[in-house]
XYZ file of C-alpha atoms in Angstrom:
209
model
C 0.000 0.000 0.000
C 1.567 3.072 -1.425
C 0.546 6.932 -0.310
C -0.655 8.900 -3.078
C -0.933 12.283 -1.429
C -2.858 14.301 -3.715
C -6.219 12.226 -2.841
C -5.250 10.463 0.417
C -6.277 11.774 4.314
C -5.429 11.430 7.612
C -8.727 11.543 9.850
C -7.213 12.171 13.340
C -10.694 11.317 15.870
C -11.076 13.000 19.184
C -7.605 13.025 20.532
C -8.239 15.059 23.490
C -7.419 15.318 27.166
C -11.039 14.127 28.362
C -9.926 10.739 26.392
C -6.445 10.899 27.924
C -5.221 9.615 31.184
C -6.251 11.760 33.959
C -9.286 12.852 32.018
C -13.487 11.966 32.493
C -13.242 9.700 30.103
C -9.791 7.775 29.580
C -9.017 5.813 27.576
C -6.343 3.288 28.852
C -3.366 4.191 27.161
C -4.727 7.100 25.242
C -1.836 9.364 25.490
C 0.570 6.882 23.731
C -1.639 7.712 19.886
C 0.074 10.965 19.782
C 3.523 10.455 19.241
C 2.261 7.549 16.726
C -0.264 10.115 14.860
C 2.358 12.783 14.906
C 4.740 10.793 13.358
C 1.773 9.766 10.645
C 0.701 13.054 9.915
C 4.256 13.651 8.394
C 3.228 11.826 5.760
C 0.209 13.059 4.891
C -0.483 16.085 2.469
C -4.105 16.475 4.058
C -4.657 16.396 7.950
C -8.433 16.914 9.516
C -9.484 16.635 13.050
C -12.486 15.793 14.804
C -13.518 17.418 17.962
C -15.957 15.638 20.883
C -18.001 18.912 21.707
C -20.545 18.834 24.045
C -22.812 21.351 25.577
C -23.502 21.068 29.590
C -25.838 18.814 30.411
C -25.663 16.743 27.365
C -28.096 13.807 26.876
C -25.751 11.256 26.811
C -24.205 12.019 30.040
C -26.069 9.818 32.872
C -26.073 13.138 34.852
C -28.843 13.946 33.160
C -30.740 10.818 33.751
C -31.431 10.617 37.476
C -31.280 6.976 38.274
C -28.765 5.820 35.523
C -24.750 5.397 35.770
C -22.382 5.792 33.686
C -22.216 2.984 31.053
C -25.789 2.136 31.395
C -27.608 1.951 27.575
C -31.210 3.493 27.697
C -33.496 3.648 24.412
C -34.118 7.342 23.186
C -35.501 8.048 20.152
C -32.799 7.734 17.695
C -31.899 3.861 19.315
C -29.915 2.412 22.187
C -27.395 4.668 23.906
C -24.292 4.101 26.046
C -24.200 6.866 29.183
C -21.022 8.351 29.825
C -19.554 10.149 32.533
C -19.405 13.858 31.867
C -17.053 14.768 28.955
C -15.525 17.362 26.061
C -17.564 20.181 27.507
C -17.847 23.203 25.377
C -14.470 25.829 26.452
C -13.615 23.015 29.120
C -9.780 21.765 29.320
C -11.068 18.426 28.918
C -12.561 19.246 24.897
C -9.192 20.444 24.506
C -6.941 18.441 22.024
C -4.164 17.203 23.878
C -1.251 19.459 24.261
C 1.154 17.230 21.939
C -0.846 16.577 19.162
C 0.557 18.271 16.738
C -2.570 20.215 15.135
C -0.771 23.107 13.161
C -1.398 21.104 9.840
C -5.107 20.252 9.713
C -7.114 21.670 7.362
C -10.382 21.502 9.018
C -11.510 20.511 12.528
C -14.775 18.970 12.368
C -17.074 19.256 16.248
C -19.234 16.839 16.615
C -21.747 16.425 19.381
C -22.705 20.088 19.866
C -26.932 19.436 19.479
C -28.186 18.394 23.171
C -30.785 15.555 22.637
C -28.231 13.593 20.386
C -24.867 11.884 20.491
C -22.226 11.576 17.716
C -19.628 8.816 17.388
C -19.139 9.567 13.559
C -17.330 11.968 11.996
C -20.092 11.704 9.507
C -23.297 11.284 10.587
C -25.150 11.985 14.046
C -26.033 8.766 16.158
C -29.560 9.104 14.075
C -27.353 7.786 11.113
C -29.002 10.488 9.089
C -27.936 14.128 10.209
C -24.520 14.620 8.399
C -21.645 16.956 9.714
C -20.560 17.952 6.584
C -17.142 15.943 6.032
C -17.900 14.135 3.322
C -19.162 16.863 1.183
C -15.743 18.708 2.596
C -13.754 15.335 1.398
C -15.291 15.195 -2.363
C -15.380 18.702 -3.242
C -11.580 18.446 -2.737
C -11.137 15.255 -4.617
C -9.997 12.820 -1.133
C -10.690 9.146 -2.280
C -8.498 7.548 0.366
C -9.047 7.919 4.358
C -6.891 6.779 6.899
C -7.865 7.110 10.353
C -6.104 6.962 13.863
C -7.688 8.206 17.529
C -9.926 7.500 20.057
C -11.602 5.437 20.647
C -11.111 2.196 18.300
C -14.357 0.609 19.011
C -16.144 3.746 19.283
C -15.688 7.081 17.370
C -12.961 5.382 14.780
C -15.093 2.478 14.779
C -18.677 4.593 13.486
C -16.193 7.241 11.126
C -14.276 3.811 9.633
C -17.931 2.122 8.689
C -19.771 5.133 7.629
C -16.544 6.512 5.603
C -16.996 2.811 3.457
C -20.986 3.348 3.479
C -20.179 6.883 1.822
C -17.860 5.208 -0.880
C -14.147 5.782 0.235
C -11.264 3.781 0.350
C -11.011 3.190 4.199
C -7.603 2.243 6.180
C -7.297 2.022 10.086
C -3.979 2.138 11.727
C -4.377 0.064 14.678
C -0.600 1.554 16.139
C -2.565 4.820 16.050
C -5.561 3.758 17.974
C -6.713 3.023 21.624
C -9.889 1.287 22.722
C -12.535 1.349 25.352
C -13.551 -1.900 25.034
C -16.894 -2.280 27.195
C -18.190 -5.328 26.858
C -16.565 -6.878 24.419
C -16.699 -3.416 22.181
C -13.715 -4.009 20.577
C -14.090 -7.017 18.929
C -17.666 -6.245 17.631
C -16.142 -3.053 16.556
C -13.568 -4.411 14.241
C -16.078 -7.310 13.266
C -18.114 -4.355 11.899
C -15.279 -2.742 10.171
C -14.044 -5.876 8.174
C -17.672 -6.517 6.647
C -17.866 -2.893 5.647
C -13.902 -3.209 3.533
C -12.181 -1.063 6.180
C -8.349 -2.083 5.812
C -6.189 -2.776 9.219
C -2.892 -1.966 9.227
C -0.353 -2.474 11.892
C 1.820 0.674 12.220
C 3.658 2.927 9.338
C 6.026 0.327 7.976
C 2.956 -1.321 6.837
C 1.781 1.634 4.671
């Protein structure tokens, strides 16, 4: 597998403190993607973020389900949803990309998770699976066929981007050195189950690109 830089991207998901260690939400190990994805981004001619944005009182955090706790899946309109703990608040240090991730070169920063009654894993879509951010139009308009994607977490937020990048028609590539999972439940294997029956690629680490 060869870069072709004119058409390829590097889709860096939600590396931010709330997802790092000492954060509401870590992710074990979380910290360790960003010397990886630095190192990746070198190699890239196109670079785009995604930012985990949530206003207070957001409807996927249990806080604002008296009775629930963290972790616990209710149904709400749009499907089942996972409660989590407080996290990525809107102008909070936690929604802040962590402090070595090397952001200088991204071309766009896509927030996701802004709209109160509705959670969004994807870079894509919404968790209705219908109300679009925006990327993809961003991605064809400027002629990117090829995404590769590294962040947090793998069985989550890379998991939904990976699969709906496929459903939208492009070339998709994880790199797994790049990536750190939750893995609730047995997540993480369901997650790249998913992947592999949409065509997302796995690779390793860099030498394998």
């Amino acid at each position: 597998m060869q870069l072709r830089g004119s058409d390829d991207l590097l889709l860096i998901i939600d590396v931010q403190n709330d997802f790092c260690p000492g954060g509401a939400l870590p992710v074990a190990n979380g910290d360790a993607v960003v010397p990886v994805i630095n190192r990746l981004a070198e190699h890239f001619d196109h670079v785009v973020l995604t930012q985990d944005w949530h206003p207070q009182g957001h409807s996927s955090f249990a806080t604002s389900h008296p009775g629930s706790a963290p972790f616990d899946v209710i149904s709400v309109p749009y499907g089942q949803q996972t409660l989590w703990p407080d996290h990525c608040v809107q102008r909070t240090p936690g929604a802040a990309f962590h402090p070595q991730l090397a952001t200088e070169r991204a071309e766009l920063v896509i927030r996701k998770g802004f709209r109160p009654a509705i959670d969004s894993y994807s870079a894509f879509f919404e968790n209705d699976r219908r109300t679009p951010t925006g990327l993809a139009g961003y991605l064809r308009e400027r002629g990117l066929q090829r995404i590769f994607l590294a962040g947090l977490a793998t069985d989550f937020c890379v998991h939904y981007s990976a699969v709906d990048a496929r459903r939208l028609g492009f070339d998709t590539v994880v790199v797994e050195a790049g990536c750190r999972a939750i893995d609730l439940a047995g997540s993480l294997d369901t997650a790249w189950a998913a992947m592999t029956a949409a065509g997302v690629q796995r690779v390793s680490n860099l030498a394998t690109i």
